[in-house]
Coordinates of C-alpha atoms in Angstrom, one line a residue:
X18 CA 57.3 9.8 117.6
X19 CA 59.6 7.2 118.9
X20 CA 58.8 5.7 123.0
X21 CA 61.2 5.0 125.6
X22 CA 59.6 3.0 128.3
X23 CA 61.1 3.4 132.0
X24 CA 60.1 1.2 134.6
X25 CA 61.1 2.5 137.7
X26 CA 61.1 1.7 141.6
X27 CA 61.5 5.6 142.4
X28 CA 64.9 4.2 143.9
X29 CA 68.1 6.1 143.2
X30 CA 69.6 3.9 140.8
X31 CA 66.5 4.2 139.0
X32 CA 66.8 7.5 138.9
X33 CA 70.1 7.8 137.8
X34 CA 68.8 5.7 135.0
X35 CA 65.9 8.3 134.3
X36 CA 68.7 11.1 133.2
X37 CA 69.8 8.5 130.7
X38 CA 66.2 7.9 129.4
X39 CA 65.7 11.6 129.0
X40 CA 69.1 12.5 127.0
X41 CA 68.5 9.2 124.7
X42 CA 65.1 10.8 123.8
X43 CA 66.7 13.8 123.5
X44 CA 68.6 12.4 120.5
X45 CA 65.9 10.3 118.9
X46 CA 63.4 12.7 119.4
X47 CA 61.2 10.2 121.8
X48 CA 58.7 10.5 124.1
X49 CA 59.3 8.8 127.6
X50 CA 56.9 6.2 129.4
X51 CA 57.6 5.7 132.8
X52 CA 56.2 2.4 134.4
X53 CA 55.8 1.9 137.9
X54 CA 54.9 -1.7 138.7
X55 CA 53.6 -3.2 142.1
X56 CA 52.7 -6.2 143.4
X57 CA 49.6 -7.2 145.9
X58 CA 51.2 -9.9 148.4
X59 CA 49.7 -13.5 148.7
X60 CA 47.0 -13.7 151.9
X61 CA 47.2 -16.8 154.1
X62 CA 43.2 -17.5 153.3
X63 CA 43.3 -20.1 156.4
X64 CA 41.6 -17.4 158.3
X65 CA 38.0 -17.6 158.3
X66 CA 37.9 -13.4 158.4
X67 CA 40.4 -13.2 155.1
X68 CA 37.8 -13.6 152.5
X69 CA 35.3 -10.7 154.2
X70 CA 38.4 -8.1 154.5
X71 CA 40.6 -9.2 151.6
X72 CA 38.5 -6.7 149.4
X73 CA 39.3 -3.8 151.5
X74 CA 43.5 -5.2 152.4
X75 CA 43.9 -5.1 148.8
X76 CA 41.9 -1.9 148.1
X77 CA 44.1 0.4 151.0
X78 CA 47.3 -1.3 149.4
X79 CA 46.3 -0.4 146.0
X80 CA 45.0 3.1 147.2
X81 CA 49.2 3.4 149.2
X82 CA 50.7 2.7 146.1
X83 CA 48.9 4.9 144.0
X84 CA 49.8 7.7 146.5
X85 CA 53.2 6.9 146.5
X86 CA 53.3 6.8 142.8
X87 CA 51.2 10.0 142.5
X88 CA 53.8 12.0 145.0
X89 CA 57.3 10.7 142.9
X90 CA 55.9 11.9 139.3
X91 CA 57.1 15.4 140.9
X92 CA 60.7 13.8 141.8
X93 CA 60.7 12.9 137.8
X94 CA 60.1 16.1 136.9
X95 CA 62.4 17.7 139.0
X96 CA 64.9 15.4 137.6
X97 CA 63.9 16.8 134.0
X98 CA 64.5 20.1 134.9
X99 CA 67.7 19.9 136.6
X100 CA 69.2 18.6 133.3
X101 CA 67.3 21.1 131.1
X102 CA 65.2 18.0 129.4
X103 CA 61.7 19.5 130.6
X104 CA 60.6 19.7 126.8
X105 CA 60.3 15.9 126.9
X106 CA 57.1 14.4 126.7
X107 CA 56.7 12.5 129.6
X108 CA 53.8 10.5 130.7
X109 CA 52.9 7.8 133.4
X110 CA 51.2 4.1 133.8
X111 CA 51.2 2.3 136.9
X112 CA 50.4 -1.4 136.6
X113 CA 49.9 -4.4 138.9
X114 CA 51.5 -7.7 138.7
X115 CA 55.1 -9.0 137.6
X116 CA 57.7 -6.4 136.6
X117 CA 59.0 -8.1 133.8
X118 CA 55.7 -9.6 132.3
X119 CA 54.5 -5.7 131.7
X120 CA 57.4 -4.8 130.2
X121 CA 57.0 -7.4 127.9
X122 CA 53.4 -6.8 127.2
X123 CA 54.2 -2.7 126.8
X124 CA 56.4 -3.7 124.6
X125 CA 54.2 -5.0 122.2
X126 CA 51.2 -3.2 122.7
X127 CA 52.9 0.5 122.6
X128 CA 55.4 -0.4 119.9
X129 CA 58.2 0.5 122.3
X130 CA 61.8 1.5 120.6
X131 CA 63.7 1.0 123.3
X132 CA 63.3 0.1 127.1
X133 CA 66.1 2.1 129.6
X134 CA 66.4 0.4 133.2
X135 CA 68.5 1.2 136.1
X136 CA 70.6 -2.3 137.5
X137 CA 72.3 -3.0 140.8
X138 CA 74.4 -6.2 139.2
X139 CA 75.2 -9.3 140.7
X140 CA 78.8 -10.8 141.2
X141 CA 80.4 -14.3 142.5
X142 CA 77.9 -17.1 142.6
X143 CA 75.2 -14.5 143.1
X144 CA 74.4 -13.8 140.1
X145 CA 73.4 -17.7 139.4
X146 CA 69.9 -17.5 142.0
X147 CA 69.3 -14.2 142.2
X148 CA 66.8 -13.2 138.7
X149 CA 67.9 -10.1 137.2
X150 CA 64.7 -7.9 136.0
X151 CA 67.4 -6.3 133.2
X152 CA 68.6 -9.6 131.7
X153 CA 65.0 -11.1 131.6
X154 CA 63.8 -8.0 129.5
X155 CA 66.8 -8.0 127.7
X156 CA 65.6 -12.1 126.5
X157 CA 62.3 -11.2 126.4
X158 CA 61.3 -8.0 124.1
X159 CA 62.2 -6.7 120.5
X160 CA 63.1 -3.7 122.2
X161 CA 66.8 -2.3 122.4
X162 CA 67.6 -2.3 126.0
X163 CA 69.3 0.4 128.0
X164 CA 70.9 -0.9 131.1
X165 CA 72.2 1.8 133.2
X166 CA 74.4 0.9 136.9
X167 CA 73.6 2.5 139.6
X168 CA 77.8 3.7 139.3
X169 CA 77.0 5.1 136.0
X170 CA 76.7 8.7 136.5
X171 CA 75.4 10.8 133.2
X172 CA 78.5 12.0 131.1
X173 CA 78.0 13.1 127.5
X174 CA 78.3 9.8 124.9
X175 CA 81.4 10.7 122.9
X176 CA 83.0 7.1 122.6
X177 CA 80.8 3.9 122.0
X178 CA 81.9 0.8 122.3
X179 CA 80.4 -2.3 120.0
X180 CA 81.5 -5.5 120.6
X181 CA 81.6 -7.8 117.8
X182 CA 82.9 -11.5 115.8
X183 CA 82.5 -9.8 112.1
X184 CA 79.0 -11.8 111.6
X185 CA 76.3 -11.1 109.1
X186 CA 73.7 -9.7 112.1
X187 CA 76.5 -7.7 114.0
X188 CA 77.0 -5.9 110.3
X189 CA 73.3 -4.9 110.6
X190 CA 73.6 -4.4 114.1
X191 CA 76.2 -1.8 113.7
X192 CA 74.3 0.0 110.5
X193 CA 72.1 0.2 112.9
X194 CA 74.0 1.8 115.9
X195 CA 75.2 4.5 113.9
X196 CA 72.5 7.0 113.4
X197 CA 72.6 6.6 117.2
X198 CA 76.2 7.4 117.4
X199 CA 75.5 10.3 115.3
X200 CA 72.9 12.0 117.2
X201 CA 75.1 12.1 119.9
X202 CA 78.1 13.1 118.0
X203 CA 79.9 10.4 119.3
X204 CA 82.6 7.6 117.5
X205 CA 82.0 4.0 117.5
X206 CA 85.0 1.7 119.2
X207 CA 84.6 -1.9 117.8
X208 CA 86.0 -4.9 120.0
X209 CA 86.9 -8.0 118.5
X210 CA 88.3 -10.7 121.1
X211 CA 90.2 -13.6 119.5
X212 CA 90.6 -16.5 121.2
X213 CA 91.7 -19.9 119.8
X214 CA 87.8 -20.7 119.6
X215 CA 86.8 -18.0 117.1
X216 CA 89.0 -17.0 114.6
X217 CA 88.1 -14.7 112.0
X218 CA 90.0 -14.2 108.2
X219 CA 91.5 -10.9 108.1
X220 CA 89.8 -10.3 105.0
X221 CA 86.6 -9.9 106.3
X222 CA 87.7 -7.5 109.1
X223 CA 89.8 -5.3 106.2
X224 CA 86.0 -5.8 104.1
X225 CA 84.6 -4.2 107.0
X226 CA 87.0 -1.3 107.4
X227 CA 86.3 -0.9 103.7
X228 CA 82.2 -0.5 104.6
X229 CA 82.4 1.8 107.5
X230 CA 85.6 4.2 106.2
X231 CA 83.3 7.0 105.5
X232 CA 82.2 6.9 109.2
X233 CA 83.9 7.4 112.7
X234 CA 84.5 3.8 113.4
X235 CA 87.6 2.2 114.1
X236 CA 88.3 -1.5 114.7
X237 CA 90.4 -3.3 117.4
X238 CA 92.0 -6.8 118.4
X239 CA 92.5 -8.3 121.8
X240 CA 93.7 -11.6 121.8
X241 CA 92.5 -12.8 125.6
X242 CA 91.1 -16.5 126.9
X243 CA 88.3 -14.4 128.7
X244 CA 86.1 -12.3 126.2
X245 CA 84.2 -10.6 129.2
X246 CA 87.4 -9.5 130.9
X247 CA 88.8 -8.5 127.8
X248 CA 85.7 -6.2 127.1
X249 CA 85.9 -4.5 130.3
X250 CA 89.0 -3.5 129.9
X251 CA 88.5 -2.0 126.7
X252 CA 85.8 -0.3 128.3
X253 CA 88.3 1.4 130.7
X254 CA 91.2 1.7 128.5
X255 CA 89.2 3.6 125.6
X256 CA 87.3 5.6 128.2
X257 CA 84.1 4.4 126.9
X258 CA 80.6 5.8 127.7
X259 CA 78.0 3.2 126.3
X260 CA 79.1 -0.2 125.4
X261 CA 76.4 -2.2 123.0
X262 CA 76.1 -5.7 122.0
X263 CA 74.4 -7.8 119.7
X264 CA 72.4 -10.1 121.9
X265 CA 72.6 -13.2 120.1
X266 CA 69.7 -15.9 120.8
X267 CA 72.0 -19.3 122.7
X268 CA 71.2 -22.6 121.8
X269 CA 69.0 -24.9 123.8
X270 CA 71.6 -26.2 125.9
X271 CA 73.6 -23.0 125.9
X272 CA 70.6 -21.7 127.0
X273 CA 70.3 -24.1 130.3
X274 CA 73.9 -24.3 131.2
X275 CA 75.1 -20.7 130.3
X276 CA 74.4 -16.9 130.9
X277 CA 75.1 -15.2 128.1
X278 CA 77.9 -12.7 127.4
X279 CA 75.1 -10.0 127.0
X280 CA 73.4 -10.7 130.1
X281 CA 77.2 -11.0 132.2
X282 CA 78.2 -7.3 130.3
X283 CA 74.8 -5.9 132.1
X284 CA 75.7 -7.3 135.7
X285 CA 79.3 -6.5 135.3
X286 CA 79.6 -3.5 133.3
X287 CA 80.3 -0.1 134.6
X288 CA 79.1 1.7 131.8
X289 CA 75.5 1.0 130.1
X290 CA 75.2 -1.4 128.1
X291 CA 72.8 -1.2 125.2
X292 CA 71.2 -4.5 124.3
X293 CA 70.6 -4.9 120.0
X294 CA 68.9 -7.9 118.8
X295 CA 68.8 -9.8 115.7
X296 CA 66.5 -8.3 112.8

C-alpha cells in the first residue's frame, strides 16, 4: 500500500489540508500518516535551580503535548467522516524536534509517496526572511508534495494544470501525472509560457501532441515577460483545481540568488500545487 504523510499543527489550514490527503488516498489507494511535530524551548541554564527542574519542565511539556495531540486524533477523525473517507487507514506519530528535518527523515525511512501540507503563503518582501516549512520539504525529499492554501477549499479534481518548457524530465513528469489524472477522472491542462528567454521549436510541441493524443491532455501558449503571473492566470481562466510542476533542481548561484518558480507557485497559488521531481 502506498503512504501519504501529513504533518499537521491541528490548525485550520491544516485541516483543510487533511480533506485533501484523504481524497488523494482515496484515489491511490494509500494509507495516511499524520505527523504532529513539537518543539521543547531553549532554558536560560544561568540559573543555578535549571539543571535540578529541567528534567521535570521538559517532562510536563512533553506530557501537554502529548495530551493535546491525544485529544485532536478525534478532530481527524471527525474530519474523515464528514467527507465519507472513514475507510482510510489512518494512523499517528508524534515526534520532537525540527518540522522539516522529520519530514525528511519519514520520508526515507517509511518510503513515503507523497507528503500533503496545509500553507499560509507569503507575499511582498516577506516571503524573502520568513522560511516556509512547504518549500523546504518541497527541496528536500523524493516525495511528491501536496501544498494545499488555507483558501483552497476541497472541490472534486476535474481540470489539472501542468506547467511545462517541453524538456526531457517534464515528458516523464507528465507520464507520470497521468495515472493520477485518471484516478480522479480529471483532464490535464498543459502551460507553456514563452518568453524571449525560452523558445521552444514547434516541432517538439506538435511531437508531444502526437505522444499524449490518446489521452485527455491538451496543450497551451502564453506569450508573457512574467511566467508566474502568466500561470496564475491560467489557473483562473481554465478553472483549474490542482496545478503541478516539475521542480527542477537551480544552479548554485540560482540557488543563492533566486526562489524558484516551484517554491513562488506554493506561496502564491490559490489552488494546490503538487510538487514532481526529477527521476
Amino acid at each position: 500500500m502506498r503512504k501519504i504523510l501529513f504533518p499537521t499543527d491541528f490548525s485550520e489550514t491544516s485541516n483543510n489540508a487533511f480533506v485533501y490527503a484523504l481524497k488523494l488516498a482515496e484515489n491511490i489507494n494509500a494509507e495516511v500518516i499524520t505527523l504532529h511535530v513539537y518543539q521543547l524551548p531553549v532554558m536560560d541554564m544561568s540559573y543555578q535551580d535549571v539543571p535540578i527542574y529541567q528534567a521535570e519542565v521538559y517532562e510536563s511539556l512533553e506530557l501537554n503535548n502529548f495530551e493535546n495531540f491525544k485529544d485532536q486524533i478525534p478532530v481527524l477523525r471527525t474530519i474523515a467522516q464528514q467527507h465519507h473517507l472513514e475507510h482510510i487507514k489512518i494512523s499517528n506519530v508524534m515526534l520532537q524536534g525540527d518540522l522539516v528535518a522529520n519530514i525528511v527523515n519519514m520520508v526515507k525511512e517509511e518510503f513515503i509517496d507523497y507528503v500533503v501540507m496545509g500553507t499560509e503563503g507569503a507575499t511582498g518582501a516577506k516571503e524573502f526572511f520568513v522560511g516556509s516549512a512547504t518549500a523546504s520539504v518541497i527541496s528536500g525529499t523524493k516525495a511528491m508534495v501536496l501544498s494545499v492554501p488555507a483558501e483552497a477549499k476541497y472541490e472534486p479534481i476535474k481540470k489539472i494544470g501542468f506547467a511545462t518548457q517541453y524538456s526531457i524530465d517534464e515528458l516523464d513528469a507528465l507520464r507520470r501525472l497521468l495515472p493520477l489524472a485518471k484516478g480522479f477522472d480529471a483532464s490535464i491542462d498543459c502551460i507553456y509560457v514563452k518568453t524571449a528567454d525560452n523558445p521552444v521549436k514547434e516541432v517538439i510541441i506538435a511531437d508531444w501532441k502526437v505522444i499524449f493524443k490518446e489521452e485527455k491532455v491538451t496543450f497551451h501558449t502564453i506569450e508573457s515577460k512574467d511566467v508566474e503571473d502568466a500561470m496564475l492566470d491560467f489557473i483562473d481562466l481554465q478553472k483549474i483545481n490542482l496545478f503541478a510542476m516539475l521542480n527542477h533542481k537551480p544552479g548554485f548561484w540560482e540557488g543563492i540568488f533566486y526562489t524558484s518558480l516551484t517554491k513562488k507557485m506554493a506561496w502564491h497559488s490559490k489552488v494546490p500545487l503538487l510538487a514532481l521531481h526529477e527521476n
